[in-house]
PDB file of N, CA and C in Angstrom:
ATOM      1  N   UNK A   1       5.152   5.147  -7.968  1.00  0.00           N
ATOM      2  CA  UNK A   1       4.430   4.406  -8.960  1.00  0.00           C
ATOM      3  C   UNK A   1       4.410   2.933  -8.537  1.00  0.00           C
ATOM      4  N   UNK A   2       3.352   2.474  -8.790  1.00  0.00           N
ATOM      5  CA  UNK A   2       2.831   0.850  -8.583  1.00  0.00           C
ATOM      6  C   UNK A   2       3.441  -0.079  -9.059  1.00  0.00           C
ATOM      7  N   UNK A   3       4.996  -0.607  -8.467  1.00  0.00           N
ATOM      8  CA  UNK A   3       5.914  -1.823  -9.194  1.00  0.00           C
ATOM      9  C   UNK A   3       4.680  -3.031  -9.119  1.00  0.00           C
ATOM     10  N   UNK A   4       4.340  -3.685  -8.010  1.00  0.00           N
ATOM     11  CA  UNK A   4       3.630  -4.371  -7.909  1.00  0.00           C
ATOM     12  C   UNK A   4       2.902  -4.861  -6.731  1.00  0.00           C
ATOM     13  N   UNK A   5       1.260  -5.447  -6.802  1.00  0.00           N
ATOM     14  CA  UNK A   5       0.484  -5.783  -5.486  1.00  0.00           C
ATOM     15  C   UNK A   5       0.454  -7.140  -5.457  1.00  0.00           C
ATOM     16  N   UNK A   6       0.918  -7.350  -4.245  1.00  0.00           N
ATOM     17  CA  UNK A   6       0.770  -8.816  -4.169  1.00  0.00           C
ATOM     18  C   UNK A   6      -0.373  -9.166  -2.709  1.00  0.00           C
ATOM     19  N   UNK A   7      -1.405  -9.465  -3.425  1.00  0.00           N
ATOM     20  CA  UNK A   7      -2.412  -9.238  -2.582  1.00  0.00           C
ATOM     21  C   UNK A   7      -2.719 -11.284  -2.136  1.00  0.00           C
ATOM     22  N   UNK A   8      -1.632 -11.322  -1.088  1.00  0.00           N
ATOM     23  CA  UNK A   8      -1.790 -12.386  -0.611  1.00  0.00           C
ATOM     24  C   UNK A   8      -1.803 -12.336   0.755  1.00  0.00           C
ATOM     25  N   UNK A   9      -1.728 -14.039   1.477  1.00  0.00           N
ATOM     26  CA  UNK A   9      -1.984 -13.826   2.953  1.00  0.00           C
ATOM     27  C   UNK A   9      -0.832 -14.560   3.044  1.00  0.00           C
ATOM     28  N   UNK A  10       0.017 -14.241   4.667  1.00  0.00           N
ATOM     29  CA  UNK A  10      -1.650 -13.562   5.798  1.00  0.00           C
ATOM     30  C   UNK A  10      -0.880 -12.204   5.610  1.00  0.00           C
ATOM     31  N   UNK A  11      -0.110 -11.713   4.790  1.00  0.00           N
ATOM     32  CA  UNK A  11       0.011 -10.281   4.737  1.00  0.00           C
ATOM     33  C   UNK A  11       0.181  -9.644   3.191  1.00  0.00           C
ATOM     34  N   UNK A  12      -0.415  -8.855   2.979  1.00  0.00           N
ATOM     35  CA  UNK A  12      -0.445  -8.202   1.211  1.00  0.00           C
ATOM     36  C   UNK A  12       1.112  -7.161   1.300  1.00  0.00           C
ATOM     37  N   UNK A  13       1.584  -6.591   0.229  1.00  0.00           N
ATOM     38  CA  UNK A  13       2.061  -5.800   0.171  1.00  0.00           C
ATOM     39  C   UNK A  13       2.703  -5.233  -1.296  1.00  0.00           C
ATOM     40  N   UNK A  14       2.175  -4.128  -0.989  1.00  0.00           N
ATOM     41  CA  UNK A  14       1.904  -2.957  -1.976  1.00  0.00           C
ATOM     42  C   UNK A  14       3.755  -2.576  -2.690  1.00  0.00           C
ATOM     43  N   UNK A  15       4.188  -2.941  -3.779  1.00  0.00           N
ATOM     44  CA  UNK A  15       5.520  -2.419  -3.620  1.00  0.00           C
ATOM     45  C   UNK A  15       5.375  -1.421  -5.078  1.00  0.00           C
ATOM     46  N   UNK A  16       6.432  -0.233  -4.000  1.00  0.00           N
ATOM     47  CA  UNK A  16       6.411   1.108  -4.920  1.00  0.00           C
ATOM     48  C   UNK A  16       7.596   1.360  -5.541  1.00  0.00           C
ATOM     49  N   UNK A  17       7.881   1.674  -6.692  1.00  0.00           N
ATOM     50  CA  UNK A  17       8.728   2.789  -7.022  1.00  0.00           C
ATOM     51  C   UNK A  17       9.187   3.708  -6.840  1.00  0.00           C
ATOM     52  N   UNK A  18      10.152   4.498  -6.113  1.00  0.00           N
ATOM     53  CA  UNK A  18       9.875   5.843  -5.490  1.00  0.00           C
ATOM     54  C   UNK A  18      11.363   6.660  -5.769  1.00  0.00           C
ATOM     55  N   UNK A  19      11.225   7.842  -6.676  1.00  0.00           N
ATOM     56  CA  UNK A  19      12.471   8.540  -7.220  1.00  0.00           C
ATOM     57  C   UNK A  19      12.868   9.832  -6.298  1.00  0.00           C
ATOM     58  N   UNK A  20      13.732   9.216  -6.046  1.00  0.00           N
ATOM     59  CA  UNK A  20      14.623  10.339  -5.220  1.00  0.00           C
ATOM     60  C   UNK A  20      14.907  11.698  -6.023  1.00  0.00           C
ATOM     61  N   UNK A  21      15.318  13.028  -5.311  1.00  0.00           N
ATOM     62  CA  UNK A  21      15.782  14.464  -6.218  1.00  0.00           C
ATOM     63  C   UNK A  21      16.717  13.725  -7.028  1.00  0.00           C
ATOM     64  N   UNK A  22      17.684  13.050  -7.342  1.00  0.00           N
ATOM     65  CA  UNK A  22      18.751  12.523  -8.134  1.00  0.00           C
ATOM     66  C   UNK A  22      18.207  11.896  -9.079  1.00  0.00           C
ATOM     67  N   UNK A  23      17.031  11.298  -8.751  1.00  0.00           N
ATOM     68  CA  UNK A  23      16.356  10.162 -10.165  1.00  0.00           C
ATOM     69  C   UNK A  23      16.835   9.117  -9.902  1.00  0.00           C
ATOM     70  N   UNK A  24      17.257   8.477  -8.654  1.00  0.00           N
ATOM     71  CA  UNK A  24      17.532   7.107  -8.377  1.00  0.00           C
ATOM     72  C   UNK A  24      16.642   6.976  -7.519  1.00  0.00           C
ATOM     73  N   UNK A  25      15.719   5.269  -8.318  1.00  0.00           N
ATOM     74  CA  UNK A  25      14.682   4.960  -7.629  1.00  0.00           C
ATOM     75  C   UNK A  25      14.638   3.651  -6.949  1.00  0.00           C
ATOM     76  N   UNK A  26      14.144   3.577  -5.708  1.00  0.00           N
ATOM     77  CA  UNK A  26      13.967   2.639  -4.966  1.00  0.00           C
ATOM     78  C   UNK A  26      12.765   1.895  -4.346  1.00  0.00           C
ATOM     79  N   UNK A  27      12.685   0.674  -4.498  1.00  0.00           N
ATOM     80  CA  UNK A  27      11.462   0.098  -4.588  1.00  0.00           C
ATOM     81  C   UNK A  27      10.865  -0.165  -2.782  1.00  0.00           C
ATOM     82  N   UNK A  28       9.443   0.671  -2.507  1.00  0.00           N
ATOM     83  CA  UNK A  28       9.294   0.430  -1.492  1.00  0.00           C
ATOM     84  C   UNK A  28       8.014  -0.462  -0.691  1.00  0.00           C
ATOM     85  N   UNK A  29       8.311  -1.049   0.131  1.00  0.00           N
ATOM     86  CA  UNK A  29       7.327  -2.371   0.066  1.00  0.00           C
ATOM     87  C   UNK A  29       6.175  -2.122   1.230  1.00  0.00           C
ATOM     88  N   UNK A  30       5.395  -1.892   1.196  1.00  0.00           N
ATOM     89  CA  UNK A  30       4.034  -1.347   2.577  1.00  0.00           C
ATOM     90  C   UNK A  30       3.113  -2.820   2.531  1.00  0.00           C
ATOM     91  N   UNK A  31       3.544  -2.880   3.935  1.00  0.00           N
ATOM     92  CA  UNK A  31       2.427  -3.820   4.203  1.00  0.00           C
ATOM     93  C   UNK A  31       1.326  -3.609   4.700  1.00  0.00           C
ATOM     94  N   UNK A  32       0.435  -4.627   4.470  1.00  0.00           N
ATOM     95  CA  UNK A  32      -1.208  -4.812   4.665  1.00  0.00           C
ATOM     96  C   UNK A  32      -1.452  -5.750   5.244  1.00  0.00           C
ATOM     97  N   UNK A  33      -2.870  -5.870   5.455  1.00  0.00           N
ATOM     98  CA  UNK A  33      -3.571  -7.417   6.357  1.00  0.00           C
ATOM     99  C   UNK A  33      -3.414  -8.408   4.972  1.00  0.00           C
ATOM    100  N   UNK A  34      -4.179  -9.146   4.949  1.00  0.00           N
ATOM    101  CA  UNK A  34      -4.492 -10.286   3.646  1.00  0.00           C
ATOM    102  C   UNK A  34      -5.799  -9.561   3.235  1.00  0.00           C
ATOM    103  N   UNK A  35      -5.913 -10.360   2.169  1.00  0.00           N
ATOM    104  CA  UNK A  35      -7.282 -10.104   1.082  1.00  0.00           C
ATOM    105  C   UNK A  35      -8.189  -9.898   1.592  1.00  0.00           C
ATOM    106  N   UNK A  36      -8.800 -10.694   2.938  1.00  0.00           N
ATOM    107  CA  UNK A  36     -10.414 -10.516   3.653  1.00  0.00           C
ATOM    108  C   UNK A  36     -10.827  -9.499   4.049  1.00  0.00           C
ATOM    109  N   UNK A  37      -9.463  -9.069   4.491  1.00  0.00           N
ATOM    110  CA  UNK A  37      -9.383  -7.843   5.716  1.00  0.00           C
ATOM    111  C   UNK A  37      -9.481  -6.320   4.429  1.00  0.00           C
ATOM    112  N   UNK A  38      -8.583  -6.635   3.489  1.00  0.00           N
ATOM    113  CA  UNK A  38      -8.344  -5.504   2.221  1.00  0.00           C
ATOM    114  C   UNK A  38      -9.833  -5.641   1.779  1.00  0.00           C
ATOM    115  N   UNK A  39     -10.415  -6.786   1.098  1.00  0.00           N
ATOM    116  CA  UNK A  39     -11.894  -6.577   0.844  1.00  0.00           C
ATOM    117  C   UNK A  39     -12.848  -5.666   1.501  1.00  0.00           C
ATOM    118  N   UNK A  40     -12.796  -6.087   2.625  1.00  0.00           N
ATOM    119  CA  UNK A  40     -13.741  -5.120   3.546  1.00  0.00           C
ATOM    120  C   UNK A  40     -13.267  -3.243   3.810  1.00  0.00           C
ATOM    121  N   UNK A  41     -12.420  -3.445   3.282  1.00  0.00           N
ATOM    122  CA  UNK A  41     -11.917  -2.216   3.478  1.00  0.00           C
ATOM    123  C   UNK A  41     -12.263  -1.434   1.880  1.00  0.00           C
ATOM    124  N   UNK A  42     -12.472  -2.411   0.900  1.00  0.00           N
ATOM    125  CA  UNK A  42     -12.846  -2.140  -0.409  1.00  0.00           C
ATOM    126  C   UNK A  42     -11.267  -1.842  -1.159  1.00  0.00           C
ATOM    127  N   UNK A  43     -10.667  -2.279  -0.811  1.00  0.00           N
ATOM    128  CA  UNK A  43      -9.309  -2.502  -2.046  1.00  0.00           C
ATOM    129  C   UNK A  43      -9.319  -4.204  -2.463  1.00  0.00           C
ATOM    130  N   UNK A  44      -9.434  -4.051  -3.309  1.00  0.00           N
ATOM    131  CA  UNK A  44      -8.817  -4.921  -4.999  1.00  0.00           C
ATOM    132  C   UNK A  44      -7.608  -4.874  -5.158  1.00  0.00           C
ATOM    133  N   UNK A  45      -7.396  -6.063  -5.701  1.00  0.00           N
ATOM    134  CA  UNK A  45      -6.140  -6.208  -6.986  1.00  0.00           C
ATOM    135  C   UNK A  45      -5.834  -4.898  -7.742  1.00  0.00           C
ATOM    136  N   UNK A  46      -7.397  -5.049  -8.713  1.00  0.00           N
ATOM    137  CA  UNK A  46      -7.343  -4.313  -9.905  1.00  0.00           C
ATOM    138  C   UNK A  46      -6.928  -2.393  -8.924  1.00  0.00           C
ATOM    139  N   UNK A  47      -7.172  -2.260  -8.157  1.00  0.00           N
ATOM    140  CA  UNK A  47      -7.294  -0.986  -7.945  1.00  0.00           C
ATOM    141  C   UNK A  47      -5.656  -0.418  -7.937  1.00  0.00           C
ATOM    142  N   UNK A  48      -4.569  -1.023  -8.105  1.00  0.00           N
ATOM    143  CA  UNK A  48      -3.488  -0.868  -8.137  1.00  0.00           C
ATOM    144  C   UNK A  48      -2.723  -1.476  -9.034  1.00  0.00           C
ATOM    145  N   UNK A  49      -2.820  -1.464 -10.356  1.00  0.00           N
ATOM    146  CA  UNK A  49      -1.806  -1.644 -11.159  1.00  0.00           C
ATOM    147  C   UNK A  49      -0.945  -1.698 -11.054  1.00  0.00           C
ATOM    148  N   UNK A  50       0.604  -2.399 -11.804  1.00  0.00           N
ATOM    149  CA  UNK A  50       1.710  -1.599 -12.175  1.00  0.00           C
ATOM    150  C   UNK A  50       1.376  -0.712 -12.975  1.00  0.00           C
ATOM    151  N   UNK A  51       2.281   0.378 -12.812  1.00  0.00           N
ATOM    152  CA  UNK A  51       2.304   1.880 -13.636  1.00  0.00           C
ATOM    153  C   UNK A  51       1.288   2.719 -12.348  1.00  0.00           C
ATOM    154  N   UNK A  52       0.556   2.637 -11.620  1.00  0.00           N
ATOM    155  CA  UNK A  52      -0.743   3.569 -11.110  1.00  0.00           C
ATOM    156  C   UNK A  52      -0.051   4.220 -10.118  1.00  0.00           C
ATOM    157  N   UNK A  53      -0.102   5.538 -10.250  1.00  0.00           N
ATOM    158  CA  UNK A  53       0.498   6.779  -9.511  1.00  0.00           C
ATOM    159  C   UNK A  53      -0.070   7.073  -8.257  1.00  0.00           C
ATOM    160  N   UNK A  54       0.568   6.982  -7.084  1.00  0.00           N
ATOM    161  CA  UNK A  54      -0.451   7.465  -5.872  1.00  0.00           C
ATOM    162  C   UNK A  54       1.134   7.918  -5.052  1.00  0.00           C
ATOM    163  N   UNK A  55       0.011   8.722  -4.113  1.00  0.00           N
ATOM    164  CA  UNK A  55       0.802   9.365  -2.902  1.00  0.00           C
ATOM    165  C   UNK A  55       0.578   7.999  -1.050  1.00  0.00           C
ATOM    166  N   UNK A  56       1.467   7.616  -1.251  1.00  0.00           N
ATOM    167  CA  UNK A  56       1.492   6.119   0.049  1.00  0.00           C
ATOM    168  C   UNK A  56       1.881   6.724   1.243  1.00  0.00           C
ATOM    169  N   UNK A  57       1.349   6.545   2.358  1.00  0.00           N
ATOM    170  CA  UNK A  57       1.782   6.928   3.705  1.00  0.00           C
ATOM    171  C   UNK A  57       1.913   6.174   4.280  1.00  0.00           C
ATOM    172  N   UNK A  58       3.157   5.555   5.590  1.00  0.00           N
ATOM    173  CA  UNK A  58       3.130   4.295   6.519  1.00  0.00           C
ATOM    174  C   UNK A  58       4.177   4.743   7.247  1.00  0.00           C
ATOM    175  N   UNK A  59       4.331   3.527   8.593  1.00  0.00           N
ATOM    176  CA  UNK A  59       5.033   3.870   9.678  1.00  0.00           C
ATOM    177  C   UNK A  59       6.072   2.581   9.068  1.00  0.00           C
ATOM    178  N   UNK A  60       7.353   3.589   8.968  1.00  0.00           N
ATOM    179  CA  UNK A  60       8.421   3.392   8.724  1.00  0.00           C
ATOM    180  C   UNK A  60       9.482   2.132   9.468  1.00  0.00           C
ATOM    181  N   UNK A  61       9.826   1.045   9.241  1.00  0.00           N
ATOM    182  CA  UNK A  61      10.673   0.111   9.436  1.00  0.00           C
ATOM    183  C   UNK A  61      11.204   0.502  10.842  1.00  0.00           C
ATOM    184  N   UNK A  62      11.789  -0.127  11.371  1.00  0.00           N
ATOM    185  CA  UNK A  62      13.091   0.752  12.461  1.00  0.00           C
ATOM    186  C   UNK A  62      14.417   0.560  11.933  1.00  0.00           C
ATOM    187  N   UNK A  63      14.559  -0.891  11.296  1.00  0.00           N
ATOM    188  CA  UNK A  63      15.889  -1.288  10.514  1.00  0.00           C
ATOM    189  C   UNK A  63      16.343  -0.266   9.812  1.00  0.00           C
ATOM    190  N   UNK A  64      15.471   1.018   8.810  1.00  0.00           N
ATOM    191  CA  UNK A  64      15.840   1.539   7.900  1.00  0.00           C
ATOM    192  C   UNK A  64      15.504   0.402   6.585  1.00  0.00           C
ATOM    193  N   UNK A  65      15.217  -0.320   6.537  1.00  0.00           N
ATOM    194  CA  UNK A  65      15.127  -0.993   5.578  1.00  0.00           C
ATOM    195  C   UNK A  65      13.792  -0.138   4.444  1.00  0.00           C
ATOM    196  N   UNK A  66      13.755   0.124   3.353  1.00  0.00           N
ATOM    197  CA  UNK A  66      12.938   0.883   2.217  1.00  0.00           C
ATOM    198  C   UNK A  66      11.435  -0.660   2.381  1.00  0.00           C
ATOM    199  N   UNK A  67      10.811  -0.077   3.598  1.00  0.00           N
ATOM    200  CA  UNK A  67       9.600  -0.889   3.878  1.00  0.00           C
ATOM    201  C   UNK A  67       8.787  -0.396   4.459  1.00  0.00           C
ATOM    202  N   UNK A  68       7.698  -0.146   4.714  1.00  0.00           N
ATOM    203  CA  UNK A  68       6.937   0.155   6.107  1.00  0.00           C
ATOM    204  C   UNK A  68       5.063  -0.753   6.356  1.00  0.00           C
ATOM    205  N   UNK A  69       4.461  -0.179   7.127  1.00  0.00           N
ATOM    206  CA  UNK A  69       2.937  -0.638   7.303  1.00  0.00           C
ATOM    207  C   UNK A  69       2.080   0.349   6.429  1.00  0.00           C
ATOM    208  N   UNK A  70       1.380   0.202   5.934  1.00  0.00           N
ATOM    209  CA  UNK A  70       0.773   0.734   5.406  1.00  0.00           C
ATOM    210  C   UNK A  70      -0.273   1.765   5.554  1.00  0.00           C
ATOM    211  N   UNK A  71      -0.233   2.748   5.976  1.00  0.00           N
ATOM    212  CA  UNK A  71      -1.433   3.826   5.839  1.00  0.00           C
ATOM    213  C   UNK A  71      -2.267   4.026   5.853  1.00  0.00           C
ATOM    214  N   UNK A  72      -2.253   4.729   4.745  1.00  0.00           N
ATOM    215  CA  UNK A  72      -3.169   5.554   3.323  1.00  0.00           C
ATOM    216  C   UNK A  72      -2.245   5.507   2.060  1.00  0.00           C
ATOM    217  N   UNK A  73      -3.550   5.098   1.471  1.00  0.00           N
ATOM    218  CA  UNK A  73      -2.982   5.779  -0.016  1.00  0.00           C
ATOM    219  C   UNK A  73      -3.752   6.460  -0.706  1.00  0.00           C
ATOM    220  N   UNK A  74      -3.133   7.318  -1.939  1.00  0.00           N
ATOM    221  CA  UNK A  74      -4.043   8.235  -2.692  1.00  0.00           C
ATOM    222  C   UNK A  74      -3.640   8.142  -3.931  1.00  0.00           C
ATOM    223  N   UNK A  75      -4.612   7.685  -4.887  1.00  0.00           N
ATOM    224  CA  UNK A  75      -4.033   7.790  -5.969  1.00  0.00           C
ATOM    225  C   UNK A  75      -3.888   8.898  -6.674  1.00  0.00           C
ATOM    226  N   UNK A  76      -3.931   8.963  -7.688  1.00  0.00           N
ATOM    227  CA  UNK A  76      -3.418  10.525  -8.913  1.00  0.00           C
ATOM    228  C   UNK A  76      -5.028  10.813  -8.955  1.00  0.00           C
ATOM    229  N   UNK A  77      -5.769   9.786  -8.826  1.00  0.00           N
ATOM    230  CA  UNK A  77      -7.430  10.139  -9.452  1.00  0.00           C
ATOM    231  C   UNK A  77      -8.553  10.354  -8.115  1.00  0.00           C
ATOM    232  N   UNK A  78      -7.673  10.698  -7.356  1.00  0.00           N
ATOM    233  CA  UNK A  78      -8.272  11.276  -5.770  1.00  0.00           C
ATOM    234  C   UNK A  78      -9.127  10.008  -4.979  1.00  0.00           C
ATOM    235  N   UNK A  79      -8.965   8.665  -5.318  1.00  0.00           N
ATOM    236  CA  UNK A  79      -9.478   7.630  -4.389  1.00  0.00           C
ATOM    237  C   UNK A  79      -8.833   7.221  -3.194  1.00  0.00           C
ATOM    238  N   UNK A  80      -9.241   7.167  -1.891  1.00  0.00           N
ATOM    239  CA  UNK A  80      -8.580   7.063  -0.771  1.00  0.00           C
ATOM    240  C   UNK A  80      -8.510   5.749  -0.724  1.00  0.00           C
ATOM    241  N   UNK A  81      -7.497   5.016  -0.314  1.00  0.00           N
ATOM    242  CA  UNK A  81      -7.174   3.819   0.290  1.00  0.00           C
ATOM    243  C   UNK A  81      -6.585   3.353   1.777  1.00  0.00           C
ATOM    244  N   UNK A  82      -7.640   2.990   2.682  1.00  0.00           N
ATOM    245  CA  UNK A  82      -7.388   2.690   4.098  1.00  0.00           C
ATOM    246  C   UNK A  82      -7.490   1.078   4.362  1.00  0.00           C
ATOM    247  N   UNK A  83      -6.020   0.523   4.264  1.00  0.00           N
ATOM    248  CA  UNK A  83      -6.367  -0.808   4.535  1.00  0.00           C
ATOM    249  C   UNK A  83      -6.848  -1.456   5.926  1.00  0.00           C
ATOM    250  N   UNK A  84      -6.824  -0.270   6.771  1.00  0.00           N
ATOM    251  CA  UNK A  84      -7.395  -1.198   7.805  1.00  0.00           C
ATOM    252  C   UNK A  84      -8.916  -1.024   8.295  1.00  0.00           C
ATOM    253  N   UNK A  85      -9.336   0.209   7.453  1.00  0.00           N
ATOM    254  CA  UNK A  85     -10.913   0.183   6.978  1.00  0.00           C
ATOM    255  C   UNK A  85     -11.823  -0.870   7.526  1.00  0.00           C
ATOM    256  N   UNK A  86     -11.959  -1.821   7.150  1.00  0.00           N
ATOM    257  CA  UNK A  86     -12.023  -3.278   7.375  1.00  0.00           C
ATOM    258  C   UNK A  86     -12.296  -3.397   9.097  1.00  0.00           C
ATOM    259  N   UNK A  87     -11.206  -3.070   9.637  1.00  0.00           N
ATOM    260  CA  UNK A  87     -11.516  -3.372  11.131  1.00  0.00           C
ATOM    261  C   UNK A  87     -12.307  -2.241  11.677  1.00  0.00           C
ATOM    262  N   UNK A  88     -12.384  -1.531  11.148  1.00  0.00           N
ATOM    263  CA  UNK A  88     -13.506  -0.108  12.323  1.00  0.00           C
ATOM    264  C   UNK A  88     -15.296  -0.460  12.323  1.00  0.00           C
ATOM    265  N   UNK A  89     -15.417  -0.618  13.523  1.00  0.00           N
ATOM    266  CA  UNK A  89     -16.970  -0.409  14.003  1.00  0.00           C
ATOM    267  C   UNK A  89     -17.588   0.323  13.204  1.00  0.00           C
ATOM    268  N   UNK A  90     -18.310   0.409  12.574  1.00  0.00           N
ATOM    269  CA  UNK A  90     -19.808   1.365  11.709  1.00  0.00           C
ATOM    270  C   UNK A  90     -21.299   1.656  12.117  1.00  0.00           C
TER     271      UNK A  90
END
């Protein structure tokens, strides 16, 4: 669940909520480009609430630290989110 987006530069990042089988939850932080780069890719602010349920995919820290790059995301209401969208040829 969507703790909070902080959609700033020169890097955004998406931080999640995320409950373990035990119900202890830990907040996890995915980074992004900045706003120009997220625009073109068609993510918003608004498109991520706190509270908004999605499934997040990214390449994982090496530290172990509860962080990674950012993906994909999917929310509960089947909208895909590719932040690096933005950079691909069309």
């Amino acid at each position: 669940m969507v703790k909070q987006f902080q959609y700033t530069n020169p890097h955004s990042w998406l931080l999640v909520d995320v409950k373990n089988k035990n119900g202890a939850v830990t907040t996890w932080g995915f980074e992004a480009e900045g706003p120009s780069t997220l625009q073109r890719a068609g993510i918003r602010p608004s498109d991520f609430a706190a509270g908004t349920k999605l499934k997040i995919t990214g390449h994982p820290m090496k530290d172990g630290t509860p962080a990674a790059v950012w993906v994909d995301a999917v929310r509960a209401d089947g909208k895909r989110f590719e932040p690096r969208e933005g950079f691909k040829v069309k």
